[in-house]
Amino acid sequence: MKSIDVIERKPSLEEYIQLRKSIGWKVMQYDAIQTGLDNSIYCVCVEDQGNIVGCGRIIGDGGTVFYIQDIMVKPSYQEQKIGTLIMEKIMDYIDSNCKEGTIIGLIAISELDKFYKKFGFIYNENNRFYRYR
Ligand SMILES: CC(C)(COP(=O)(O)OP(=O)(O)OC[C@H]1O[C@@H](n2cnc3c(N)ncnc32)[C@H](O)[C@@H]1OP(=O)(O)O)[C@@H](O)C(=O)NCCC(=O)NCCS
């Protein structure tokens, strides 16, 4: 039986790599990952009997920009509202810590419009994201 806990904590390097691999995302250099995790503003992990099954992070400057990153749920746990639990925690943090005018954003593929719309995120086709190299 699943015993799901939502915990405000950073994933360890190993946990983060495990989650990325499970969903088929590229794994970056380990020291870069560790620095990224350390510099996160807020992290939440979901565990099933102590084993990580999902996580999410907020990155940004903690004042003018909050950026939602790495919402990841292990495939065998997807479509069971774990992503929703992660986003609820993240939005609670943002609601308590953002100021008027703070930019709150994320980048997602269009298939996830439905998932993020529930939390108030709407794709604006006038905003274009440029990636260097
Ligand atoms: C996207 C992701 C985090 C969603 O987590 P989840 O636990 O499966 O989502 P939930 O069960 O909480 O779903 C909530 C709602 O979003 C919808 N949804 C979730 N994933 C979806 C998808 N890939 N496509 C369309 N709708 C989706 C669900 O159908 C559900 O709708 P409902 O409330 O009407 O039933 C998870 O599928 C995942 O880790 N995907 C791979 C990594 C990824 O793409 N992360 C997002 C980066 S921007």
Short mmCIF file of C-alpha atoms and ligand atoms in Angstrom, two decimals:
data_model
loop_
_atom_site.label_atom_id
_atom_site.label_comp_id
_atom_site.label_asym_id
_atom_site.label_seq_id
_atom_site.Cartn_x
_atom_site.Cartn_y
_atom_site.Cartn_z
CA MET A 1 0.00 0.00 0.00
CA LYS A 2 1.24 3.48 -0.82
CA SER A 3 2.04 5.76 2.06
CA ILE A 4 2.68 9.15 0.52
CA ASP A 5 4.44 11.97 2.37
CA VAL A 6 5.00 15.48 1.05
CA ILE A 7 8.12 16.93 2.64
CA GLU A 8 9.66 20.38 2.29
CA ARG A 9 13.26 19.47 1.59
CA LYS A 10 15.84 19.38 -1.16
CA PRO A 11 16.25 16.12 -3.07
CA SER A 12 19.72 14.68 -2.62
CA LEU A 13 21.97 14.56 -5.67
CA GLU A 14 21.27 10.83 -6.01
CA GLU A 15 17.51 11.29 -5.68
CA TYR A 16 17.47 14.08 -8.23
CA ILE A 17 19.47 12.02 -10.74
CA GLN A 18 17.22 9.02 -10.13
CA LEU A 19 14.10 11.08 -10.85
CA ARG A 20 15.55 12.68 -13.98
CA LYS A 21 16.59 9.30 -15.34
CA SER A 22 13.19 7.79 -14.55
CA ILE A 23 11.43 10.31 -16.78
CA GLY A 24 14.08 10.24 -19.49
CA TRP A 25 15.53 13.69 -18.93
CA LYS A 26 19.18 14.37 -19.62
CA VAL A 27 21.43 14.29 -16.52
CA MET A 28 23.79 17.24 -16.24
CA GLN A 29 27.23 17.29 -14.67
CA TYR A 30 26.93 16.26 -11.02
CA ASP A 31 28.65 19.32 -9.56
CA ALA A 32 26.34 21.56 -11.59
CA ILE A 33 23.31 19.70 -10.26
CA GLN A 34 24.53 20.04 -6.66
CA THR A 35 25.09 23.77 -7.09
CA GLY A 36 21.65 24.12 -8.63
CA LEU A 37 19.99 22.24 -5.80
CA ASP A 38 21.89 24.28 -3.21
CA ASN A 39 20.81 27.52 -4.85
CA SER A 40 17.13 26.57 -5.02
CA ILE A 41 14.80 28.89 -3.17
CA TYR A 42 12.41 26.15 -2.17
CA CYS A 43 12.16 22.40 -2.77
CA VAL A 44 9.53 19.80 -2.07
CA CYS A 45 9.89 16.03 -2.23
CA VAL A 46 7.25 13.32 -2.24
CA GLU A 47 8.13 10.00 -0.68
CA ASP A 48 6.44 6.63 -0.68
CA GLN A 49 7.58 4.79 2.44
CA GLY A 50 10.75 6.85 2.53
CA ASN A 51 11.58 6.48 -1.17
CA ILE A 52 11.47 9.54 -3.37
CA VAL A 53 8.80 9.41 -6.07
CA GLY A 54 8.57 13.08 -7.02
CA CYS A 55 9.93 16.55 -6.45
CA GLY A 56 9.66 20.17 -7.48
CA ARG A 57 11.74 23.31 -7.05
CA ILE A 58 11.47 27.06 -7.10
CA ILE A 59 14.45 28.94 -8.42
CA GLY A 60 14.87 32.68 -8.93
CA ASP A 61 15.96 35.67 -6.89
CA GLY A 62 13.46 35.23 -4.07
CA GLY A 63 12.05 38.71 -4.59
CA THR A 64 11.26 39.79 -8.12
CA VAL A 65 11.24 36.39 -9.86
CA PHE A 66 10.07 32.95 -8.81
CA TYR A 67 10.56 30.31 -11.43
CA ILE A 68 9.10 26.82 -11.11
CA GLN A 69 11.49 24.09 -12.18
CA ASP A 70 11.87 20.30 -12.25
CA ILE A 71 8.38 19.16 -11.40
CA MET A 72 9.05 15.45 -11.71
CA VAL A 73 6.96 12.41 -10.81
CA LYS A 74 8.27 8.90 -11.35
CA PRO A 75 6.31 7.30 -14.21
CA SER A 76 4.78 4.52 -12.07
CA TYR A 77 3.38 7.25 -9.75
CA GLN A 78 2.06 9.60 -12.43
CA GLU A 79 -1.64 10.36 -12.83
CA GLN A 80 -2.20 9.80 -9.11
CA LYS A 81 -2.25 13.47 -8.12
CA ILE A 82 1.33 13.54 -6.86
CA GLY A 83 2.22 16.32 -9.29
CA THR A 84 -0.77 18.20 -7.88
CA LEU A 85 0.51 17.74 -4.32
CA ILE A 86 3.91 19.12 -5.37
CA MET A 87 2.39 22.12 -7.14
CA GLU A 88 0.08 22.88 -4.20
CA LYS A 89 3.09 23.11 -1.87
CA ILE A 90 4.97 25.24 -4.35
CA MET A 91 2.04 27.61 -4.81
CA ASP A 92 1.58 27.86 -1.02
CA TYR A 93 5.21 28.96 -0.74
CA ILE A 94 4.85 31.46 -3.57
CA ASP A 95 1.59 32.86 -2.18
CA SER A 96 3.25 33.43 1.19
CA ASN A 97 6.47 34.91 -0.17
CA CYS A 98 5.79 36.84 -3.36
CA LYS A 99 5.11 40.57 -3.47
CA GLU A 100 2.83 42.50 -5.74
CA GLY A 101 4.33 42.44 -9.22
CA THR A 102 6.64 39.48 -8.59
CA ILE A 103 7.11 37.50 -11.81
CA ILE A 104 6.05 33.88 -11.36
CA GLY A 105 6.73 31.64 -14.31
CA LEU A 106 7.56 28.30 -15.79
CA ILE A 107 8.21 26.73 -19.15
CA ALA A 108 6.23 23.70 -20.21
CA ILE A 109 5.23 21.82 -23.31
CA SER A 110 1.71 22.55 -24.53
CA GLU A 111 0.48 19.07 -23.49
CA LEU A 112 0.83 20.26 -19.89
CA ASP A 113 -1.41 23.29 -20.32
CA LYS A 114 -4.20 21.46 -18.48
CA PHE A 115 -1.95 20.50 -15.57
CA TYR A 116 -0.58 24.02 -15.02
CA LYS A 117 -3.82 25.84 -15.78
CA LYS A 118 -5.28 24.44 -12.57
CA PHE A 119 -2.70 26.49 -10.68
CA GLY A 120 -3.32 29.68 -12.63
CA PHE A 121 -0.60 29.43 -15.28
CA ILE A 122 -1.63 30.43 -18.77
CA TYR A 123 0.64 30.29 -21.80
CA ASN A 124 1.21 33.68 -23.38
CA GLU A 125 2.25 33.28 -26.99
CA ASN A 126 3.63 36.81 -27.03
CA ASN A 127 6.33 35.80 -24.57
CA ARG A 128 9.19 34.08 -26.34
CA PHE A 129 11.99 32.24 -24.64
CA TYR A 130 15.46 32.37 -26.16
CA ARG A 131 18.03 29.80 -25.26
CA TYR A 132 21.72 30.49 -25.68
CA ARG A 133 23.52 27.71 -27.69
C1 LIG B 1 3.75 16.52 -15.45
C2 LIG B 1 3.76 15.68 -14.18
C3 LIG B 1 4.59 16.36 -13.11
C4 LIG B 1 2.30 15.56 -13.71
O1 LIG B 1 2.30 14.84 -12.50
P1 LIG B 1 1.13 13.81 -12.15
O2 LIG B 1 1.30 13.37 -10.75
O3 LIG B 1 1.11 12.75 -13.19
O4 LIG B 1 -0.14 14.76 -12.33
P2 LIG B 1 -1.54 14.70 -11.55
O5 LIG B 1 -1.94 13.27 -11.35
O6 LIG B 1 -1.45 15.54 -10.33
O7 LIG B 1 -2.47 15.37 -12.65
C5 LIG B 1 -3.27 16.50 -12.43
C6 LIG B 1 -4.06 16.80 -13.68
O8 LIG B 1 -3.17 17.13 -14.76
C7 LIG B 1 -3.38 16.24 -15.86
N1 LIG B 1 -2.09 15.84 -16.43
C8 LIG B 1 -1.02 15.39 -15.76
N2 LIG B 1 -0.03 15.08 -16.62
C9 LIG B 1 -0.51 15.33 -17.85
C10 LIG B 1 0.02 15.19 -19.16
N3 LIG B 1 1.27 14.74 -19.38
N4 LIG B 1 -0.74 15.56 -20.21
C11 LIG B 1 -2.00 16.00 -20.01
N5 LIG B 1 -2.57 16.15 -18.79
C12 LIG B 1 -1.83 15.82 -17.73
C13 LIG B 1 -4.03 15.01 -15.25
O9 LIG B 1 -4.78 14.32 -16.22
C14 LIG B 1 -4.86 15.60 -14.15
O10 LIG B 1 -6.09 16.08 -14.69
P3 LIG B 1 -7.47 15.92 -13.84
O11 LIG B 1 -7.24 16.72 -12.57
O12 LIG B 1 -8.49 16.50 -14.73
O13 LIG B 1 -7.61 14.46 -13.57
C15 LIG B 1 4.29 14.25 -14.45
O14 LIG B 1 3.53 13.65 -15.48
C16 LIG B 1 5.75 14.21 -14.84
O15 LIG B 1 6.64 14.13 -13.99
N6 LIG B 1 6.03 14.25 -16.15
C17 LIG B 1 7.40 14.17 -16.67
C18 LIG B 1 8.19 15.41 -16.33
C19 LIG B 1 7.54 16.70 -16.80
O16 LIG B 1 7.16 16.84 -17.96
N7 LIG B 1 7.45 17.65 -15.87
C20 LIG B 1 6.91 18.95 -16.13
C21 LIG B 1 7.97 19.86 -16.60
S1 LIG B 1 7.33 21.44 -17.10
#
